[in-house]
Coordinates of C-alpha atoms in Angstrom, one line a residue:
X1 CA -48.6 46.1 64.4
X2 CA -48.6 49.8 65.7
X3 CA -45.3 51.0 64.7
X4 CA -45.1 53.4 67.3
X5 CA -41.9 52.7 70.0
X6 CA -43.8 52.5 73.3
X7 CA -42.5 54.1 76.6
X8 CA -39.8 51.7 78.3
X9 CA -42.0 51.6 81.4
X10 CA -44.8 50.3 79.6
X11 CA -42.7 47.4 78.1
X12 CA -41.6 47.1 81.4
X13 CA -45.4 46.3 82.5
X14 CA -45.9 44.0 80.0
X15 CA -43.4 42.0 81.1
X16 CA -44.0 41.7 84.8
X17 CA -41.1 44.3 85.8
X18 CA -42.5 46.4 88.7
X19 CA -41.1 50.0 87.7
X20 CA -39.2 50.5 90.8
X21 CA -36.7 48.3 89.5
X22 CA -36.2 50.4 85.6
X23 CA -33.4 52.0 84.9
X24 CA -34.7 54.4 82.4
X25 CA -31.8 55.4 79.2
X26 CA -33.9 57.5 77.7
X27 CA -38.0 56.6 76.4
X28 CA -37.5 53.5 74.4
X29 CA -34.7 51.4 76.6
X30 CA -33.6 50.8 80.2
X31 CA -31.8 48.7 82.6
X32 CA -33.7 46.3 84.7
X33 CA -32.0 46.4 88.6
X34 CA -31.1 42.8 88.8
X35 CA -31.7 43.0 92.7
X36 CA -35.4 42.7 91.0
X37 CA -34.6 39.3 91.7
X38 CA -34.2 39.1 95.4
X39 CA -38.3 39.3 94.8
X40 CA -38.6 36.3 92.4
X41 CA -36.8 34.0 93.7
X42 CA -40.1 32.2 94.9
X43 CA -41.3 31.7 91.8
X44 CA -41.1 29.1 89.9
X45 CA -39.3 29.1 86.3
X46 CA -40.8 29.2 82.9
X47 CA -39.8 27.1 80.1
X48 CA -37.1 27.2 78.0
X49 CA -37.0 27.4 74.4
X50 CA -33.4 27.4 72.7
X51 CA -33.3 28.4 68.8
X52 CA -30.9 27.8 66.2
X53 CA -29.9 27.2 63.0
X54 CA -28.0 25.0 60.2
X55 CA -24.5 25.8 59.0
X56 CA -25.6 29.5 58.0
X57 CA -24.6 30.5 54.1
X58 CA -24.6 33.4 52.1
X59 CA -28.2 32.4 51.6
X60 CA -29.2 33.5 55.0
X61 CA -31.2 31.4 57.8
X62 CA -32.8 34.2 59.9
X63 CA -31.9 32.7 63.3
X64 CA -32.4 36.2 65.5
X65 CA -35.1 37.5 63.2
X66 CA -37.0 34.0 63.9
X67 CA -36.4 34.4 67.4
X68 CA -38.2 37.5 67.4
X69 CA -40.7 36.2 65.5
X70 CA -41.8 33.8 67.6
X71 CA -42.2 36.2 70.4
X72 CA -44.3 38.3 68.5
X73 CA -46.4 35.5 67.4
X74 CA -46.6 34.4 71.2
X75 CA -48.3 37.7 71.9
X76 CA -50.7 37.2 68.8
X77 CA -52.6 33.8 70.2
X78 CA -52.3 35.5 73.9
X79 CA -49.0 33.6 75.1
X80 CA -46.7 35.3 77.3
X81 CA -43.4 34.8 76.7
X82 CA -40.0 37.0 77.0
X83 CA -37.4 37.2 74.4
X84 CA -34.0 37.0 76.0
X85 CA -31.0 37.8 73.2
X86 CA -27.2 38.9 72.7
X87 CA -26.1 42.7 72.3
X88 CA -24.6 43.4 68.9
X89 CA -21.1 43.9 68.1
X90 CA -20.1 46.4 66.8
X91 CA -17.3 43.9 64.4
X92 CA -20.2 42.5 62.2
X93 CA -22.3 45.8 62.7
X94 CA -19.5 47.6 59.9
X95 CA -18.3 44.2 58.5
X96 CA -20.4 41.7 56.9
X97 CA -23.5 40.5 59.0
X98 CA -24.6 44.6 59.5
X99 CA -27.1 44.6 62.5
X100 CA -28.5 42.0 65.2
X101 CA -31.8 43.2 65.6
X102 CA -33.7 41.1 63.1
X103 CA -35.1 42.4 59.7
X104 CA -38.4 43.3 58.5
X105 CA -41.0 43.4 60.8
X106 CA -39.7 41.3 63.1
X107 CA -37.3 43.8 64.6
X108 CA -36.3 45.0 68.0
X109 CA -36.1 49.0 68.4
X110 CA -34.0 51.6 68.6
X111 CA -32.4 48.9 66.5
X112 CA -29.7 52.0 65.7
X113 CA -29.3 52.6 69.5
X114 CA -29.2 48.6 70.4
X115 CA -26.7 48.1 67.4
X116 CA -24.2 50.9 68.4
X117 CA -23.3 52.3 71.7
X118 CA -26.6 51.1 73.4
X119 CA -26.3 51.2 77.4
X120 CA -22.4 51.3 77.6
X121 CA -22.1 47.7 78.1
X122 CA -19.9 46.9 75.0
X123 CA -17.4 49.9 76.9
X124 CA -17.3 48.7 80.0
X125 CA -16.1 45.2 79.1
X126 CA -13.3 46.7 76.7
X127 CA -12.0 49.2 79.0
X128 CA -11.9 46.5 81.9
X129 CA -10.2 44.0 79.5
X130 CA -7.7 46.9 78.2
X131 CA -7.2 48.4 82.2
X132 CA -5.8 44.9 82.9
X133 CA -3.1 44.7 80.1
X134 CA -2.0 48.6 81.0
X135 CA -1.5 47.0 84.5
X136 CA 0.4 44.0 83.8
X137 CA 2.9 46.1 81.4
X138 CA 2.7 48.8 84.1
X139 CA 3.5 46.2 86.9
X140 CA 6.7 44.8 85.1
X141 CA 7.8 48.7 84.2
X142 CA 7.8 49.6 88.0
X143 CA 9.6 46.8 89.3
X144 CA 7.9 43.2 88.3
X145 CA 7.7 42.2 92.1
X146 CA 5.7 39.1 90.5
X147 CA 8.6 38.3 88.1
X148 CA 6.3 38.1 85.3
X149 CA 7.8 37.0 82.0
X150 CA 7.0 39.3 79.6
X151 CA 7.0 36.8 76.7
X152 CA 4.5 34.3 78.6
X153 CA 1.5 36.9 79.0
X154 CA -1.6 35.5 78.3
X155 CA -4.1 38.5 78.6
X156 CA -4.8 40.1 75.2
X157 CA -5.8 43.5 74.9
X158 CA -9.3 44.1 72.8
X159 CA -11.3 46.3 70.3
X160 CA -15.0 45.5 69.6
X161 CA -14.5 46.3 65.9
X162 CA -13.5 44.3 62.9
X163 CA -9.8 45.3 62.2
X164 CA -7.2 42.6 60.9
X165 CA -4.2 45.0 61.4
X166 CA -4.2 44.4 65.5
X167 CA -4.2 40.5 64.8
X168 CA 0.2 41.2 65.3
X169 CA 1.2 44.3 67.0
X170 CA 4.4 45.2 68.7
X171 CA 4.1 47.2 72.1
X172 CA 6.4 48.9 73.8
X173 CA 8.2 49.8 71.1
X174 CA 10.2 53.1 72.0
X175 CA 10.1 52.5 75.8
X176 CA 13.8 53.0 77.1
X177 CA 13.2 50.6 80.2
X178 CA 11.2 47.5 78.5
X179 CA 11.8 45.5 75.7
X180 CA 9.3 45.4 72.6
X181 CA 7.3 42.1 72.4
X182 CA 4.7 41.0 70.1
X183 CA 1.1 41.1 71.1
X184 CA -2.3 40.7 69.6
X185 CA -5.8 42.4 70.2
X186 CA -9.3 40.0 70.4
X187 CA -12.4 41.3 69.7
X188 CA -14.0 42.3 72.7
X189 CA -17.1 39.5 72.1
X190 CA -14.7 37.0 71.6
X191 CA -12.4 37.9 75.1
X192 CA -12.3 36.0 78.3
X193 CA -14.4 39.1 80.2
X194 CA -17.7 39.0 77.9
X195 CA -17.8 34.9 78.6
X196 CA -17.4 36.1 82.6
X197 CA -20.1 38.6 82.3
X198 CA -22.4 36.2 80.7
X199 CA -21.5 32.8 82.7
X200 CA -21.3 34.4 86.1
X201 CA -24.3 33.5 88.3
X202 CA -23.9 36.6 90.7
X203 CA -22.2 39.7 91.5
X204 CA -19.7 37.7 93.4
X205 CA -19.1 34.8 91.4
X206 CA -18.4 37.4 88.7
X207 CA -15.5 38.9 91.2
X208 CA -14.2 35.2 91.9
X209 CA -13.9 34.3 88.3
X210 CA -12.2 37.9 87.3
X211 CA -9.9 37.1 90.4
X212 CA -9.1 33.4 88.8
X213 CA -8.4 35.0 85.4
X214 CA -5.0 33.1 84.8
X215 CA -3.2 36.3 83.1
X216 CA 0.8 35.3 82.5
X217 CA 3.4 33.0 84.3
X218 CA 6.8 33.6 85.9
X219 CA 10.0 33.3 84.9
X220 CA 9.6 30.0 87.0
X221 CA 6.7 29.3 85.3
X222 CA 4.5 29.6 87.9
X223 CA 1.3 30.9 86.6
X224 CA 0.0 34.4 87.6
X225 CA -3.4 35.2 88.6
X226 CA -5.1 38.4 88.2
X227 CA -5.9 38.2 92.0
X228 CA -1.9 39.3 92.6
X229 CA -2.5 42.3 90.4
X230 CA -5.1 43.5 93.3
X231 CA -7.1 45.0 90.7
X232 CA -10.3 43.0 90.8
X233 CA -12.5 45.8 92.5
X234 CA -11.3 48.4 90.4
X235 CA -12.9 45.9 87.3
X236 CA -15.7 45.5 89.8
X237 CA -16.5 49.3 89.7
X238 CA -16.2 49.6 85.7
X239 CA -18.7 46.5 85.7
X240 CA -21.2 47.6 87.7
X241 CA -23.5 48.9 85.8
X242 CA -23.2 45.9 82.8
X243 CA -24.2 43.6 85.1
X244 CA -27.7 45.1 84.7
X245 CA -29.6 43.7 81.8
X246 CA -31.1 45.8 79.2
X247 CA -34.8 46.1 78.5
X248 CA -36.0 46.8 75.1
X249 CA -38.7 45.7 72.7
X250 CA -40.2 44.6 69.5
X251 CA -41.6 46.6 67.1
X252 CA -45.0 44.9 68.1
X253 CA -44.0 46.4 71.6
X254 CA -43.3 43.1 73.2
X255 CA -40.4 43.1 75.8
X256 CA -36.9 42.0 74.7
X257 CA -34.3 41.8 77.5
X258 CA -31.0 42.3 75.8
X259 CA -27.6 41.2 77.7
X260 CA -24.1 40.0 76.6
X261 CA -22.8 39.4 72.8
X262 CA -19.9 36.9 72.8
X263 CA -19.5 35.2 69.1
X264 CA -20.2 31.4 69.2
X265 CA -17.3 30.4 66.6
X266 CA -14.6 32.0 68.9
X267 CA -16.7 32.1 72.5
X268 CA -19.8 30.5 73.7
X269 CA -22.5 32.6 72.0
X270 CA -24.7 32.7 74.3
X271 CA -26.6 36.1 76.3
X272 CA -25.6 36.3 79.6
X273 CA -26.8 34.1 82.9
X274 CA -28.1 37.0 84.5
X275 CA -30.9 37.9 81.9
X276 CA -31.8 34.2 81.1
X277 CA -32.5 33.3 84.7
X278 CA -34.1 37.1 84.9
X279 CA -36.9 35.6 81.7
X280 CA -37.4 32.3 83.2
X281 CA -38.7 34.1 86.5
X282 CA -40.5 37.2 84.7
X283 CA -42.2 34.8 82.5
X284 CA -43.9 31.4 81.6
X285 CA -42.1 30.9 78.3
X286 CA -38.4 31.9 77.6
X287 CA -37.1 32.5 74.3
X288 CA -33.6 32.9 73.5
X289 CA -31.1 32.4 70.9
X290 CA -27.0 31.2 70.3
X291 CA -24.9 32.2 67.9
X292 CA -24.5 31.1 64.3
X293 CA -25.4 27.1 63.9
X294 CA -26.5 24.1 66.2
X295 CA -22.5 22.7 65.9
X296 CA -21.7 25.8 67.4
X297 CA -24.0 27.8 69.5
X298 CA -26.2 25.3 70.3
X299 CA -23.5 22.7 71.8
X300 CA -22.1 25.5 73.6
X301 CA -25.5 26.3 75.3
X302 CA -26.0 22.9 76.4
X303 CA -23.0 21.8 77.5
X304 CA -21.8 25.3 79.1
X305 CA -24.4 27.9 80.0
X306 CA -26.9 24.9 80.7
X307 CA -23.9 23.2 82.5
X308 CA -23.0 26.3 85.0
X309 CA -26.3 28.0 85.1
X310 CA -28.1 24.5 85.8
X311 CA -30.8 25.2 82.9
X312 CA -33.3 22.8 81.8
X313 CA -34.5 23.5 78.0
X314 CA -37.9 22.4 77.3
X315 CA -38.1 22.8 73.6
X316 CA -35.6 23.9 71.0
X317 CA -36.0 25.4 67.4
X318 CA -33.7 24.8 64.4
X319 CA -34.5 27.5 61.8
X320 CA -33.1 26.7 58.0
X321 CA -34.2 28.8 54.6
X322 CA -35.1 26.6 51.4
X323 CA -32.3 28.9 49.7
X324 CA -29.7 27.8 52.3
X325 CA -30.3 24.2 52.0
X326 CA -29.9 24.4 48.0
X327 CA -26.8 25.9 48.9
X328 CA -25.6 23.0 50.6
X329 CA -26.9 20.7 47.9
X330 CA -24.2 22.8 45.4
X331 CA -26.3 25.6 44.1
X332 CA -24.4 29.3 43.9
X333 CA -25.0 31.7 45.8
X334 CA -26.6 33.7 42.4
X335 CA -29.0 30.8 41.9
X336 CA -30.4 30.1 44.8
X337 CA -33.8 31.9 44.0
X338 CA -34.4 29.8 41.1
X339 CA -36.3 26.0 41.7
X340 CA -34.0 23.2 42.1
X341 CA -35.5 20.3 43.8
X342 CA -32.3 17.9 43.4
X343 CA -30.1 20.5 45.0
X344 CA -32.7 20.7 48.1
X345 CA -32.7 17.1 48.9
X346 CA -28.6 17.4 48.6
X347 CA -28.5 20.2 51.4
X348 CA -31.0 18.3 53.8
X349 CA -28.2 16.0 55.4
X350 CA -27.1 19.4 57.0
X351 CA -30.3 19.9 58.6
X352 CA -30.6 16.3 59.5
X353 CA -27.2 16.1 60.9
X354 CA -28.2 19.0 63.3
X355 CA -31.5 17.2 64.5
X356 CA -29.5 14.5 64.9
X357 CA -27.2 16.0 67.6
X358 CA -30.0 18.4 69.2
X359 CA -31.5 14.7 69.8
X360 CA -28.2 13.3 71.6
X361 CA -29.3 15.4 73.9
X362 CA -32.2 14.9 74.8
X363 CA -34.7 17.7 74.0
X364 CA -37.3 17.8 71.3
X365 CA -36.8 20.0 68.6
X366 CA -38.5 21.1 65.9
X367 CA -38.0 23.0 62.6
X368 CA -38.9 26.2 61.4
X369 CA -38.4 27.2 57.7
X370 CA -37.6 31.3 57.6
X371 CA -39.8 31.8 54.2
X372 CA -39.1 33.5 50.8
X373 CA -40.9 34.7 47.9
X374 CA -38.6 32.4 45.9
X375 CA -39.4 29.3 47.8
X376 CA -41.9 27.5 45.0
X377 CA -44.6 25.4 45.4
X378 CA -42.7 21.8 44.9
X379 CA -39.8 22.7 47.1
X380 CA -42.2 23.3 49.5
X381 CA -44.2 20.2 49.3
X382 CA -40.9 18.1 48.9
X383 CA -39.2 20.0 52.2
X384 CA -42.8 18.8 53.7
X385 CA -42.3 15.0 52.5
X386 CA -38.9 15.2 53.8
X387 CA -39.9 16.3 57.3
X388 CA -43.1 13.9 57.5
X389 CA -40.8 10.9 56.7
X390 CA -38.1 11.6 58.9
X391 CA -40.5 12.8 62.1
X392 CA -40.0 15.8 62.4
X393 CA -42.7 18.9 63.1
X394 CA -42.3 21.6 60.6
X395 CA -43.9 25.4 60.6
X396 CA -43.1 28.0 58.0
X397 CA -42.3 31.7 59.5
X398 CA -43.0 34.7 57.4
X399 CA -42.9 37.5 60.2
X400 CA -40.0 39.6 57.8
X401 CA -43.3 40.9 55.4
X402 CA -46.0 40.3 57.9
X403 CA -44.7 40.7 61.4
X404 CA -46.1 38.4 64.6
X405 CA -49.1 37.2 62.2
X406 CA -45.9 35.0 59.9
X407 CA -45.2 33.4 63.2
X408 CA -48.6 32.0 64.5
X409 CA -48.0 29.2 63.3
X410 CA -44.8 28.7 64.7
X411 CA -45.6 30.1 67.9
X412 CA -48.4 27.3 68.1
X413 CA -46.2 24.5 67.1
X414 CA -43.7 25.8 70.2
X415 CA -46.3 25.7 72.3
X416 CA -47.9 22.1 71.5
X417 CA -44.4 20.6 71.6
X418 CA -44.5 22.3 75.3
X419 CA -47.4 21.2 76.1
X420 CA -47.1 17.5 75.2
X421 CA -43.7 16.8 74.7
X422 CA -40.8 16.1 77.6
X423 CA -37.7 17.3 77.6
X424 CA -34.7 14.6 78.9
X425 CA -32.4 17.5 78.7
X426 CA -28.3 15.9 79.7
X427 CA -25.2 16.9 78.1
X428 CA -23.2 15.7 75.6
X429 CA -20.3 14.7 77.8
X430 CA -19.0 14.1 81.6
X431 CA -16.9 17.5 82.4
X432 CA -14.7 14.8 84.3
X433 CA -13.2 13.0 81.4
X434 CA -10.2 14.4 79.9
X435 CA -9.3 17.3 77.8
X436 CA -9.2 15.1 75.2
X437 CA -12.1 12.6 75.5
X438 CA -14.1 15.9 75.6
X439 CA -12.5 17.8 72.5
X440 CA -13.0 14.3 70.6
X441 CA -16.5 13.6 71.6
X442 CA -17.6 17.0 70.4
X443 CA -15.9 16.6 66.8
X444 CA -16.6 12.9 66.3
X445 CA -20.6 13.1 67.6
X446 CA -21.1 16.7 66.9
X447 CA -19.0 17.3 63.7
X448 CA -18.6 13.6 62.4
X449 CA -14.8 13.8 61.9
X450 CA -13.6 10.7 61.4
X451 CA -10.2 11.8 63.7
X452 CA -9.1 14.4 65.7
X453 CA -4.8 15.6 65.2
X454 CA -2.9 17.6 67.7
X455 CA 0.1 20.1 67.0
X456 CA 3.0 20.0 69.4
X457 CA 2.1 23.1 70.7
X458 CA -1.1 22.7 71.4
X459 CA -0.2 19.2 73.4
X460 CA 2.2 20.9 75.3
X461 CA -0.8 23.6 76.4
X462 CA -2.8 20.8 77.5
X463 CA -0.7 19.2 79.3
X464 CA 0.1 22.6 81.3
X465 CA -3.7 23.1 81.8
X466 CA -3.5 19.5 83.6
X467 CA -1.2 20.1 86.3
X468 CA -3.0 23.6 86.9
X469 CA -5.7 21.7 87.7
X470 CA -8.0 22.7 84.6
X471 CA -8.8 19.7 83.0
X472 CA -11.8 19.2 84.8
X473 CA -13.5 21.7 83.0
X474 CA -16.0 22.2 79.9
X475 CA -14.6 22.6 76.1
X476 CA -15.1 25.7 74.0
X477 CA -14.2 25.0 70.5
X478 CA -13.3 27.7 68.4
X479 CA -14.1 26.7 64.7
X480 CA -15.6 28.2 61.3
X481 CA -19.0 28.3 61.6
X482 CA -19.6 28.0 57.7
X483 CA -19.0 24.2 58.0
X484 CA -18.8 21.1 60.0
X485 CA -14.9 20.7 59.4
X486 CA -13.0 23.2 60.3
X487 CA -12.2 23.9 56.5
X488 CA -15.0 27.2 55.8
X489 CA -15.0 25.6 52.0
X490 CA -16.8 22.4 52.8
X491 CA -20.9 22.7 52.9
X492 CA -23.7 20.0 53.3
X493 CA -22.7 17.1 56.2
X494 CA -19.0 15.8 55.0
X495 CA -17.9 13.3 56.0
X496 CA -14.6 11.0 56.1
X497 CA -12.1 14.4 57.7
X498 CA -10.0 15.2 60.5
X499 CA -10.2 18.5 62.9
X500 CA -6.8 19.9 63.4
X501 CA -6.0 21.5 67.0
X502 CA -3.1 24.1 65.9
X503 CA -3.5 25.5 69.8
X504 CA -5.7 25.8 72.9
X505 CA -6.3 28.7 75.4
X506 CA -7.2 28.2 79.0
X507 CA -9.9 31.0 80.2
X508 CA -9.5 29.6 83.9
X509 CA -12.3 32.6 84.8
X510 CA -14.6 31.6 83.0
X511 CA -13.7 27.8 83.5
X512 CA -13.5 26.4 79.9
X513 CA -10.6 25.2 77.7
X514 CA -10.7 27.1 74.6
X515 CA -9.3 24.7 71.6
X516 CA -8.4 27.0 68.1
X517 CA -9.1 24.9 64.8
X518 CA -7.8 25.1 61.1
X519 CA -7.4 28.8 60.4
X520 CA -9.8 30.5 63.2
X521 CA -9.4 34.1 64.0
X522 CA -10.1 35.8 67.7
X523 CA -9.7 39.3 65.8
X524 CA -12.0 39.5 62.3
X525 CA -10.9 41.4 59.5
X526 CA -13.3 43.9 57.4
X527 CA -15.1 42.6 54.0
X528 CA -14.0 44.7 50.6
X529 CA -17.1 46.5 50.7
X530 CA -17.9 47.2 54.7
X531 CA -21.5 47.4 56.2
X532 CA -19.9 50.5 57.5
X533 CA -19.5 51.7 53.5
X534 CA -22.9 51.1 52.5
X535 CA -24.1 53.1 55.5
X536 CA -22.7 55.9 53.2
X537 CA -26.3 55.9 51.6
X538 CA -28.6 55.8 54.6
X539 CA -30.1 58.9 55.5
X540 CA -28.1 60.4 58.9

């Protein structure tokens, strides 16, 4: 590894992107002009590798650092192969996660740049998301020539930042000619806007779906579009620019195309369309990642961004840490360093439980296990045993101490199951059964609940979805990601539970149903101790 940031147009070079189409933000990152791919659209597309994770734990799994990892080890046995992930948000930036640009050596830079303010992207999506709510409350101050009721709008105004205290807001509050209402702010990665951005399959379709943004209904309910506002080109123009994806690299200089950051417990989690069709035409071998575990991010990739961007994954990558499995098996947090065999075969029903449903659909996976210095000798071997009996390929990844060399082996066993392995990629359900053949299927195959209940309110939402016309349309679960229920508590693979739908959210722009489980929040709160506090003693 050289250590030494390498000019944008360089990384550029390495992977396949003729300069004439770099938009340079300073030396070390740039846009990439998607009309790049007007000139690619002749070529034929790489393969698709998909990682992921198990239920992540305070133990850590490693999932972006992995994914990093095995580009860099791609480059070290002379594979090309281009790393295609989410931008950071700036919520688990200052709240608990810190950073998304790996750790150790295998680490994307200006990780400072990527993590904060980067190209503007992160801006561009909140401002369009806060312009439309101004114009809404604007539209029924000056008149409300669409009768909007003001206690049916749907649009929520955003922050990308961790802050519990704009969950319940009151607007409006000492305006003479409107009455105060309650409202509530998402996180911009968790809004309707970021899963447009990432899910649109062209300039165009991007302006269609903002148009088709179902915002508020009438005081006949009759729903309102965003199309009646007559704002969609003013959105357009704040856009423009984000719908360029960002080029950056490793720190063994390998290119990185960074695009889109919606969560996966409260969005799809997935990087955008734009950059993942971008990779697969640059390049012979896509990597990419989605958010927190398999139940989650995974599902979401296959039955959504697979669904509307018609992708095909070849191969796909579960990454688990010994000292996450004991954690599952019932060992604290404190002890997870020390050996404890039992506790390891406890936790590997999780990780066989996600195998299980990467299988249903159809794509061979295989596991990588993110390594400690605590991980001993027998926990080794029996993890080994474990994954011999049960079929499955196993590499260890050590890239955080040693950089692309920790990943050869990984990046070979990626590249065998490639070789000699077929994917029979389909999805987990038909997009034509109902709302709630497709909600159930998910947490009874996916989750194992044994049941799925319904609140009143959140029966009565479906069946308004239905006579819009949206039930036709893929599922978006919004759930803990620190378990298979929807109670955060509950570790390992339960079983013998129920999933409780308290409410569900139509993002017709996107085109998903967006059912809310147990206690889910769209807007995080801060830790006790903020990343943001221990920052205080990093050098400025």
């Amino acid at each position: 590894m050289s250590g030494v940031c390498k000019n944008i147009f360089d990384v550029a070079k390495k992977g396949n992107i003729s300069s004439e189409y770099v938009i340079p933000y300073g030396n070390d990152k740039a846009k990439i002009d998607l009309s790049i791919m007007d000139t690619l659209q002749s070529k034929k597309d790489g393969k698709l590798v998909l990682v992921t994770a198990i239920t992540p734990s305070k133990a850590g799994e490693g999932k972006t650092t992995t994914s990093i990892a095995l580009a860099d080890g791609m480059a070290k046995i002379k594979q090309d192969a281009m790393l295609c992930l989410r931008e950071p948000s700036l919520g688990p930036v200052f709240g608990i996660k810190g950073g998304a640009t790996g750790g150790g050596l295998a680490s994307l830079t200006p990780a400072e740049d990527i993590n904060l303010h980067f190209t503007g992207d992160m801006h561009a999506l909140t401002s369009s998301i806060n312009l439309i709510s101004a114009v809404i409350d604007n539209h029924i101050f000056q008149g409300n020539e669409l009768n909007i009721d003001p206690s049916r709008i749907l649009w929520k105004r955003a922050l990308d930042m961790n802050d519990r205290a704009l969950r319940s807001v009151t607007v409006l509050q000492d305006e003479k000619k409107a009455n105060p209402r309650h409202d509530e702010f998402v996180i911009t990665v968790a809004s309707e806007m970021m899963a447009i951005l990432c899910l649109a399959t062209s300039k165009q379709d991007f302006l269609n779906r903002v148009n088709n943004i179902l915002v508020a209904y009438d005081y006949n309910n009759n729903p309102v579009y965003l199309k009646s506002l007559k704002i969609s080109h003013a959105i357009y123009k704040l856009m423009k620019n984000a719908f360029d994806p960002n080029l950056v690299q490793t720190l063994e200089g390998n290119p990185c195309i960074v695009h889109g950051g919606p969560f996966a417990n409260i969005a799809h989690g997935c990087n955008s369309l734009f950059a993942t069709r971008l990779g697969l035409k640059l390049s012979p071998i896509v990597i990419t990642e989605a958010g927190f575990a398999a139940d989650l991010g995974a599902e979401k990739f296959l039955d959504i961004k697979c669904r509307v961007g018609n992708l095909h994954p070849d191969c796909v990558v579960m990454v688990a840490t010994i000292r996450a499995l004991k954690m599952h098996g019932g060992v604290a947090f404190e002890n997870v360093n020390e050996e404890n065999v039992d506790a390891l075969l406890k936790g590997l029903p999780n990780l066989k439980q996600h195998m299980e449903n990467i299988d249903k659909y159809g794509v061979p996976c295989v596991i990588c296990i993110n390594h400690f210095e605590s991980d001993s000798e027998k926990e080794t071997e029996t993890l080994n045993n474990w994954c011999k009996a049960n079929g499955y390929d196993v590499a260890y990844c050590d890239a955080f101490s040693k950089g692309g060399d920790g990943a050869i082996d990984l990046a070979k066993l990626v590249c065998k199951t490639l070789e000699e392995k077929e994917s029979h990629f389909h999805y987990l359900y038909d997009e034509k059964a109902s709302i709630y053949d497709k909600i159930e299927k998910i947490c009874k195959e996916i989750y194992r609940a044994d049941d799925v209940e319904y609140t009143d309110i959140a029966k009565a939402q479906i069946a308004d979805f239905i006579k819009l016309g949206f039930d036709k349309t893929p599922i978006c679960i919004a759930k803990t990601p620190q378990s298979f229920t929807d109670n955060p508590k509950i570790l390992g693979a339960p079983r013998g539970f129920k999933i409780t739908i308290r409410e569900v959210r139509l993002s017709a722009g996107a085109n998903f149903i967006v059912p809310l489980t147990g206690s889910i929040m769209t807007m995080p709160g801060l830790p006790k101790v903020p990343a943001a506090v221990k920052m205080e003693d990093l050098p400025l």
